[in-house]
Amino acid sequence: MSKVNRFFSQLLLYKSALAGLIIILFLVGISIYTVITIPYEDAILLWRAGEQYWLDNPRNALPSWINLFSQRKLPETIILTTERLQVGVSKAIVPTERFSVIKIKFSFNYAYDDFPSEINLFFKAKFNTSSPHLTISWVKPNGEKITLRTLLVSKGEDSYYISNDKVLADDLKKYISNKINNAIPYDPPITLMLFAQEDTTILSPDTSRVMKGDYELWIDGIVFETDVDLDAKLVVYGKIYGLAGTDHLRRDLRIALLWGTPIALSFGVTASVTIALIQMFIGAVSAWFGGKADTVLQRVTEVFMILPFLPLLIMISTLYKFNIWVLLVVVIMLTVFGSGVKNYRAMFLQIKEFPYVEAARAYGASNIRIISLYLVPKVLPTIIPSIVISVADFVFLEAALAILGLGDPLAPTWGKVIDDAYTYGALYKGLYYWVLQPSIMLALTSLSFAMLGFALDKIFNPRLKEM
Amino acid sequence: MLPRIIKYGLKRIIILFITVVIAVYITIWIANIGGYVDEIVKSDILLQVSQSVRQNPAYRGLNETQITKIINEIYENELKKIGFDKPFIYRSLIYLKDAITLSLGRALFLSSDSGSKSVRIIILERLPNTVLLFTTTQLILFFIGLFFGLFLSRRYGSFLDRLSVLLAPLSSLPGWFYGIFLILIFASFLRLLPYGGMVDAPPPADKLAYALSVLKHMTLPVLSWLIAYSFINVYVRRTFFLMFSSEDYVEFAKAKGLPDSIIQRRYILRPTLPPIITDFSLTLIGSWMGAIITERVFNWPGVGSLFYMASVMFDTPVLVGLVVIYAYLLAATVFVLEFVYAILDPRIRAGVT
């Protein structure tokens, strides 16, 4: 017990080890939280559900905490729906003898400093033969009312992507140009034209400002039927979302960032521990038995040192599209005869000559007993640091495979997020949060293990400690 | 004396050669995925043949069974022409012979920028790019490690020394990872340097301008590797020199009152140089196989990207060609190093029997 205590107090002496340990504990905490709150199957389902599932989320939104650090408040997403009771929503369907009148009104306050990213309107209509004829109008805080469009709603689910309406864009541009007696020299997005102050500031996208205040969207309709129901949902997409933001498919990046943690930790730790143990065992056998066994094992190792590890791994994972755990097994199989075997063999060759090993041989201990009870335990402490340090390598290997477009096709991992971001030009478009968040997680993980490993190295290998 | 060394050399050559042969043969098997690539090639040929036959106006009048017969005949001939009528195990030995004699053959799917299908040309087109990038990087890393390692080993315990120990874990992040950050800062944010590639498009006609353009494109990849691997390099060298500085003969030289510069050169650097040179040459040779991910991140047209494309497209001849060249280079380097040490180092010379 006192030995263990001494070990830990020594460990704490090294501040970087302490920092590393705290980060590792933090990551383990995240992992446990993730596994409990979002079961793996749910995570995969959420991550692979497709855009339809995430339709209420803004695309490529920044993380919400960005507003804490910026004077300019970016808009959050505003969702108003008639399907449940909500402040700012009113719906009335008044049937008369031959037709029904629909009146839906959404009102909300908009006090952000930036324009929304998109505006969509979703409908759910129930009727028999005659489809509702709707007029959509927009009321700005200054009381001005603009008719956006008249449309017919089809049965079931329908939608009107307001911010994608090309005709509306042209009309609005002309309307505003006339109003301020100045032609707008560029094509402003609809989101800007619906929310901007209509004065000369709108003439450039850099000077245009949001008109803050209460907005309204009216849906007035008429149906030549009495058995009618219509539900509508207005989504004014913001530019921030949740703790981690969203990607190009509107997915909540939080899921991938959270689930990346247990996957990276288990992949890294399993790979590095298993590979080190097997390599050590091969090295011990090679050194202990010598002769033919040694020759064969050493030649096999040399052959494997020539084989190109990553290209072979890429081929195999391209062909089979393995999930991450099978990939782990392949990685282990391709690396067990790595250069580590040579190092371990050299260590065991020295230990083999130690008197206590000779004594064991003299009392007739079996080969297996000597290897597992006398040789391996002697080397184990000296290699623990390198095992800990190499966890980082395997965490990055998984990320690297994902960046090459390989790796697990389903699991949400940090590497996958970086790959998505890279493929969709996040760096060109300035969507830095998309790359930075998973990168910081990766860096934290590998740095924590490296810091702990380097400190352990000084404790377990005191020859270095004196230096 | 001399014959003994020659005998030793011959023995090593044979062993290294056998190792290379086995490694290449294993690569041939894995790269063909036990014959799976055959199926891809065969279906490719069948598709080509049937398309060309069906589009050929000369066969237009024939009915379906006749066309199928013609397709089958041409298909069988095509297979025979590339030797695919023989079983894979037989062909694998022919591939092995071709690979070992460096007649690398033709690529299945890839082609060089000049449009050639010859594996040799494809590889030779890429190799200089990778050698340029990574030899530069490794040379700079080598001298940084050597210089700062020596410097810090003399100032053991100083602030800089402790700083180098503290910063060593930063090297647990790979070069390509720092590369992403560098692209983010210097290409995307500051717009100072290019995102990737090797030369401006279109390439400048003037030689000097061309060289400058390549230099500009090299800056970020080289820098990313320097950031990633300098710390661990300096740390390892420093520790290595420290171990040797406490040897008895160094203490003795100090006691004799020899000046520091002589102690450093003769008593520390000289005995430590062989392992350092070994390490450096092996790293250098290894670096010529490119860094797949760094080259992907920086879009560098080197061997690493070629490796990647060949693996994804299952272009076996290219893969095998790359592995053979690497294996020969590695074996030759190992042999030269061993042989030189066997001649130079009296301790090893004694063991040569």
mmCIF file of C-alpha atoms in Angstrom, chain B residues 68-262:
data_model
loop_
_atom_site.group_PDB
_atom_site.id
_atom_site.type_symbol
_atom_site.label_atom_id
_atom_site.label_comp_id
_atom_site.label_asym_id
_atom_site.label_seq_id
_atom_site.Cartn_x
_atom_site.Cartn_y
_atom_site.Cartn_z
ATOM 1 C CA THR B 68 -22.440 -13.335 -77.091
ATOM 2 C CA LYS B 69 -20.258 -15.924 -78.777
ATOM 3 C CA ILE B 70 -18.062 -13.262 -80.359
ATOM 4 C CA ILE B 71 -17.800 -11.397 -77.071
ATOM 5 C CA ASN B 72 -16.759 -14.573 -75.292
ATOM 6 C CA GLU B 73 -14.115 -15.351 -77.889
ATOM 7 C CA ILE B 74 -12.533 -11.903 -77.746
ATOM 8 C CA TYR B 75 -12.779 -11.955 -73.941
ATOM 9 C CA GLU B 76 -10.951 -15.293 -73.684
ATOM 10 C CA ASN B 77 -8.257 -13.984 -76.037
ATOM 11 C CA GLU B 78 -7.827 -10.822 -74.007
ATOM 12 C CA LEU B 79 -7.436 -12.907 -70.849
ATOM 13 C CA LYS B 80 -4.842 -15.092 -72.515
ATOM 14 C CA LYS B 81 -2.984 -12.033 -73.719
ATOM 15 C CA ILE B 82 -2.458 -10.772 -70.146
ATOM 16 C CA GLY B 83 -1.962 -14.304 -68.844
ATOM 17 C CA PHE B 84 -5.192 -14.435 -66.852
ATOM 18 C CA ASP B 85 -6.076 -17.911 -68.092
ATOM 19 C CA LYS B 86 -3.519 -19.352 -65.655
ATOM 20 C CA PRO B 87 -4.384 -19.795 -61.955
ATOM 21 C CA PHE B 88 -3.422 -16.972 -59.576
ATOM 22 C CA ILE B 89 -0.815 -18.986 -57.680
ATOM 23 C CA TYR B 90 1.089 -19.542 -60.918
ATOM 24 C CA ARG B 91 0.811 -15.907 -61.930
ATOM 25 C CA SER B 92 1.839 -14.698 -58.475
ATOM 26 C CA LEU B 93 5.231 -16.336 -59.051
ATOM 27 C CA ILE B 94 5.573 -14.585 -62.403
ATOM 28 C CA TYR B 95 4.621 -11.289 -60.731
ATOM 29 C CA LEU B 96 7.272 -12.021 -58.109
ATOM 30 C CA LYS B 97 9.943 -12.652 -60.725
ATOM 31 C CA ASP B 98 8.986 -9.466 -62.588
ATOM 32 C CA ALA B 99 8.963 -7.435 -59.378
ATOM 33 C CA ILE B 100 12.319 -8.711 -58.161
ATOM 34 C CA THR B 101 13.926 -8.015 -61.544
ATOM 35 C CA LEU B 102 12.328 -4.561 -61.422
ATOM 36 C CA SER B 103 10.361 -4.991 -64.646
ATOM 37 C CA LEU B 104 7.398 -3.308 -63.062
ATOM 38 C CA GLY B 105 4.952 -3.661 -65.939
ATOM 39 C CA ARG B 106 1.837 -1.613 -66.566
ATOM 40 C CA ALA B 107 -0.626 -0.115 -64.137
ATOM 41 C CA LEU B 108 -4.156 -1.484 -64.069
ATOM 42 C CA PHE B 109 -6.067 1.753 -63.579
ATOM 43 C CA LEU B 110 -3.730 4.641 -62.805
ATOM 44 C CA SER B 111 -1.747 6.568 -65.347
ATOM 45 C CA SER B 112 0.987 9.188 -65.094
ATOM 46 C CA ASP B 113 0.424 12.888 -65.713
ATOM 47 C CA SER B 114 2.057 12.440 -69.096
ATOM 48 C CA GLY B 115 -0.513 9.757 -69.866
ATOM 49 C CA SER B 116 1.771 6.759 -69.585
ATOM 50 C CA LYS B 117 0.580 3.493 -68.047
ATOM 51 C CA SER B 118 4.077 2.276 -67.224
ATOM 52 C CA VAL B 119 4.457 1.746 -63.481
ATOM 53 C CA ARG B 120 8.087 2.823 -63.661
ATOM 54 C CA ILE B 121 7.173 6.172 -65.214
ATOM 55 C CA ILE B 122 4.273 6.691 -62.810
ATOM 56 C CA ILE B 123 6.524 6.128 -59.813
ATOM 57 C CA LEU B 124 9.471 8.100 -61.171
ATOM 58 C CA GLU B 125 7.160 11.026 -61.840
ATOM 59 C CA ARG B 126 6.110 11.143 -58.193
ATOM 60 C CA LEU B 127 9.312 10.165 -56.418
ATOM 61 C CA PRO B 128 11.247 13.445 -56.932
ATOM 62 C CA ASN B 129 8.368 15.444 -55.435
ATOM 63 C CA THR B 130 8.341 13.355 -52.286
ATOM 64 C CA VAL B 131 12.130 13.253 -52.044
ATOM 65 C CA LEU B 132 12.266 17.035 -52.382
ATOM 66 C CA LEU B 133 9.713 17.652 -49.675
ATOM 67 C CA PHE B 134 10.716 15.059 -47.116
ATOM 68 C CA THR B 135 14.483 15.087 -47.571
ATOM 69 C CA THR B 136 14.387 18.812 -46.914
ATOM 70 C CA THR B 137 12.236 18.224 -43.865
ATOM 71 C CA GLN B 138 14.340 15.379 -42.498
ATOM 72 C CA LEU B 139 17.622 17.228 -43.026
ATOM 73 C CA ILE B 140 16.354 20.265 -41.145
ATOM 74 C CA LEU B 141 14.969 18.024 -38.392
ATOM 75 C CA PHE B 142 18.292 16.148 -38.176
ATOM 76 C CA PHE B 143 20.358 19.283 -37.700
ATOM 77 C CA ILE B 144 17.877 20.841 -35.289
ATOM 78 C CA GLY B 145 18.012 17.655 -33.213
ATOM 79 C CA LEU B 146 21.790 17.421 -33.316
ATOM 80 C CA PHE B 147 22.471 21.064 -32.590
ATOM 81 C CA PHE B 148 19.906 21.697 -29.874
ATOM 82 C CA GLY B 149 20.447 18.223 -28.395
ATOM 83 C CA LEU B 150 24.142 18.923 -27.868
ATOM 84 C CA PHE B 151 23.425 22.449 -26.709
ATOM 85 C CA LEU B 152 20.885 21.347 -24.098
ATOM 86 C CA SER B 153 22.897 18.360 -22.911
ATOM 87 C CA ARG B 154 25.595 20.804 -21.867
ATOM 88 C CA ARG B 155 23.063 22.985 -20.080
ATOM 89 C CA TYR B 156 21.342 20.188 -18.223
ATOM 90 C CA GLY B 157 18.800 21.485 -15.721
ATOM 91 C CA SER B 158 18.677 24.982 -17.167
ATOM 92 C CA PHE B 159 15.417 26.698 -17.995
ATOM 93 C CA LEU B 160 15.703 25.873 -21.710
ATOM 94 C CA ASP B 161 16.460 22.253 -20.911
ATOM 95 C CA ARG B 162 13.434 21.890 -18.696
ATOM 96 C CA LEU B 163 11.345 23.659 -21.321
ATOM 97 C CA SER B 164 12.414 21.108 -23.937
ATOM 98 C CA VAL B 165 11.352 18.278 -21.619
ATOM 99 C CA LEU B 166 8.048 20.013 -21.004
ATOM 100 C CA LEU B 167 7.382 20.521 -24.722
ATOM 101 C CA ALA B 168 8.295 16.985 -25.818
ATOM 102 C CA PRO B 169 4.676 15.679 -25.484
ATOM 103 C CA LEU B 170 3.644 18.137 -28.216
ATOM 104 C CA SER B 171 5.186 15.678 -30.646
ATOM 105 C CA SER B 172 2.444 13.189 -29.909
ATOM 106 C CA LEU B 173 0.357 15.088 -32.455
ATOM 107 C CA PRO B 174 1.283 14.056 -36.002
ATOM 108 C CA GLY B 175 2.567 16.417 -38.689
ATOM 109 C CA TRP B 176 -0.598 16.427 -40.782
ATOM 110 C CA PHE B 177 -2.572 17.524 -37.745
ATOM 111 C CA TYR B 178 -0.429 20.614 -37.293
ATOM 112 C CA GLY B 179 -0.765 20.964 -41.065
ATOM 113 C CA ILE B 180 -4.517 21.500 -40.767
ATOM 114 C CA PHE B 181 -3.940 24.282 -38.256
ATOM 115 C CA LEU B 182 -1.264 25.883 -40.402
ATOM 116 C CA ILE B 183 -3.586 25.839 -43.410
ATOM 117 C CA LEU B 184 -6.273 27.367 -41.248
ATOM 118 C CA ILE B 185 -3.996 30.183 -40.099
ATOM 119 C CA PHE B 186 -1.761 30.922 -43.081
ATOM 120 C CA ALA B 187 -3.956 29.951 -46.020
ATOM 121 C CA SER B 188 -7.512 30.501 -44.883
ATOM 122 C CA PHE B 189 -7.216 33.294 -42.331
ATOM 123 C CA LEU B 190 -4.159 35.310 -43.323
ATOM 124 C CA ARG B 191 -4.219 34.295 -47.011
ATOM 125 C CA LEU B 192 -0.429 34.391 -47.149
ATOM 126 C CA LEU B 193 0.380 30.905 -48.417
ATOM 127 C CA PRO B 194 -1.393 28.415 -50.695
ATOM 128 C CA TYR B 195 -3.775 25.759 -49.345
ATOM 129 C CA GLY B 196 -1.858 22.977 -51.030
ATOM 130 C CA GLY B 197 -0.448 21.624 -54.244
ATOM 131 C CA MET B 198 3.142 21.855 -55.371
ATOM 132 C CA VAL B 199 3.236 24.738 -57.810
ATOM 133 C CA ASP B 200 0.976 27.572 -58.933
ATOM 134 C CA ALA B 201 -1.507 26.823 -61.682
ATOM 135 C CA PRO B 202 -0.509 27.432 -64.430
ATOM 136 C CA PRO B 203 3.131 26.678 -63.568
ATOM 137 C CA PRO B 204 5.447 29.651 -64.167
ATOM 138 C CA ALA B 205 7.585 29.259 -67.304
ATOM 139 C CA ASP B 206 10.607 30.962 -65.810
ATOM 140 C CA LYS B 207 12.867 28.525 -63.904
ATOM 141 C CA LEU B 208 13.486 30.834 -60.979
ATOM 142 C CA ALA B 209 9.822 31.737 -60.641
ATOM 143 C CA TYR B 210 9.010 28.019 -60.755
ATOM 144 C CA ALA B 211 11.458 27.277 -57.973
ATOM 145 C CA LEU B 212 10.087 30.111 -55.867
ATOM 146 C CA SER B 213 6.551 28.885 -56.410
ATOM 147 C CA VAL B 214 7.515 25.361 -55.291
ATOM 148 C CA LEU B 215 9.283 26.842 -52.283
ATOM 149 C CA LYS B 216 6.134 28.761 -51.377
ATOM 150 C CA HIS B 217 4.058 25.599 -51.574
ATOM 151 C CA MET B 218 6.610 23.643 -49.560
ATOM 152 C CA THR B 219 6.640 26.060 -46.650
ATOM 153 C CA LEU B 220 3.534 24.848 -44.842
ATOM 154 C CA PRO B 221 4.128 21.073 -45.139
ATOM 155 C CA VAL B 222 7.754 21.434 -44.033
ATOM 156 C CA LEU B 223 6.760 23.732 -41.207
ATOM 157 C CA SER B 224 4.046 21.357 -40.006
ATOM 158 C CA TRP B 225 6.564 18.527 -39.712
ATOM 159 C CA LEU B 226 9.127 20.738 -38.027
ATOM 160 C CA ILE B 227 6.599 21.775 -35.400
ATOM 161 C CA ALA B 228 5.449 18.211 -34.925
ATOM 162 C CA TYR B 229 8.761 16.419 -34.677
ATOM 163 C CA SER B 230 11.394 18.952 -33.566
ATOM 164 C CA PHE B 231 10.535 18.671 -29.880
ATOM 165 C CA ILE B 232 10.786 14.903 -29.654
ATOM 166 C CA ASN B 233 13.911 14.957 -31.815
ATOM 167 C CA VAL B 234 15.675 17.423 -29.567
ATOM 168 C CA TYR B 235 14.488 15.555 -26.471
ATOM 169 C CA VAL B 236 15.728 12.180 -27.696
ATOM 170 C CA ARG B 237 19.101 13.516 -28.829
ATOM 171 C CA ARG B 238 19.583 15.456 -25.619
ATOM 172 C CA THR B 239 18.887 12.394 -23.479
ATOM 173 C CA PHE B 240 21.146 10.323 -25.695
ATOM 174 C CA PHE B 241 24.044 12.776 -25.391
ATOM 175 C CA LEU B 242 23.470 13.066 -21.645
ATOM 176 C CA MET B 243 23.840 9.311 -21.225
ATOM 177 C CA PHE B 244 27.116 9.370 -23.085
ATOM 178 C CA SER B 245 28.350 12.456 -21.239
ATOM 179 C CA SER B 246 28.422 10.490 -18.009
ATOM 180 C CA GLU B 247 30.666 7.747 -19.408
ATOM 181 C CA ASP B 248 33.947 7.262 -17.592
ATOM 182 C CA TYR B 249 36.117 8.253 -20.526
ATOM 183 C CA VAL B 250 34.325 11.596 -20.783
ATOM 184 C CA GLU B 251 34.874 12.218 -17.093
ATOM 185 C CA PHE B 252 38.507 11.277 -17.587
ATOM 186 C CA ALA B 253 38.886 13.685 -20.490
ATOM 187 C CA LYS B 254 37.369 16.424 -18.354
ATOM 188 C CA ALA B 255 39.758 15.584 -15.552
ATOM 189 C CA LYS B 256 42.633 15.866 -17.980
ATOM 190 C CA GLY B 257 41.480 19.427 -18.559
ATOM 191 C CA LEU B 258 40.654 19.090 -22.264
ATOM 192 C CA PRO B 259 38.690 22.016 -23.703
ATOM 193 C CA ASP B 260 34.934 21.616 -24.021
ATOM 194 C CA SER B 261 34.931 21.740 -27.791
ATOM 195 C CA ILE B 262 37.300 18.779 -28.072
#
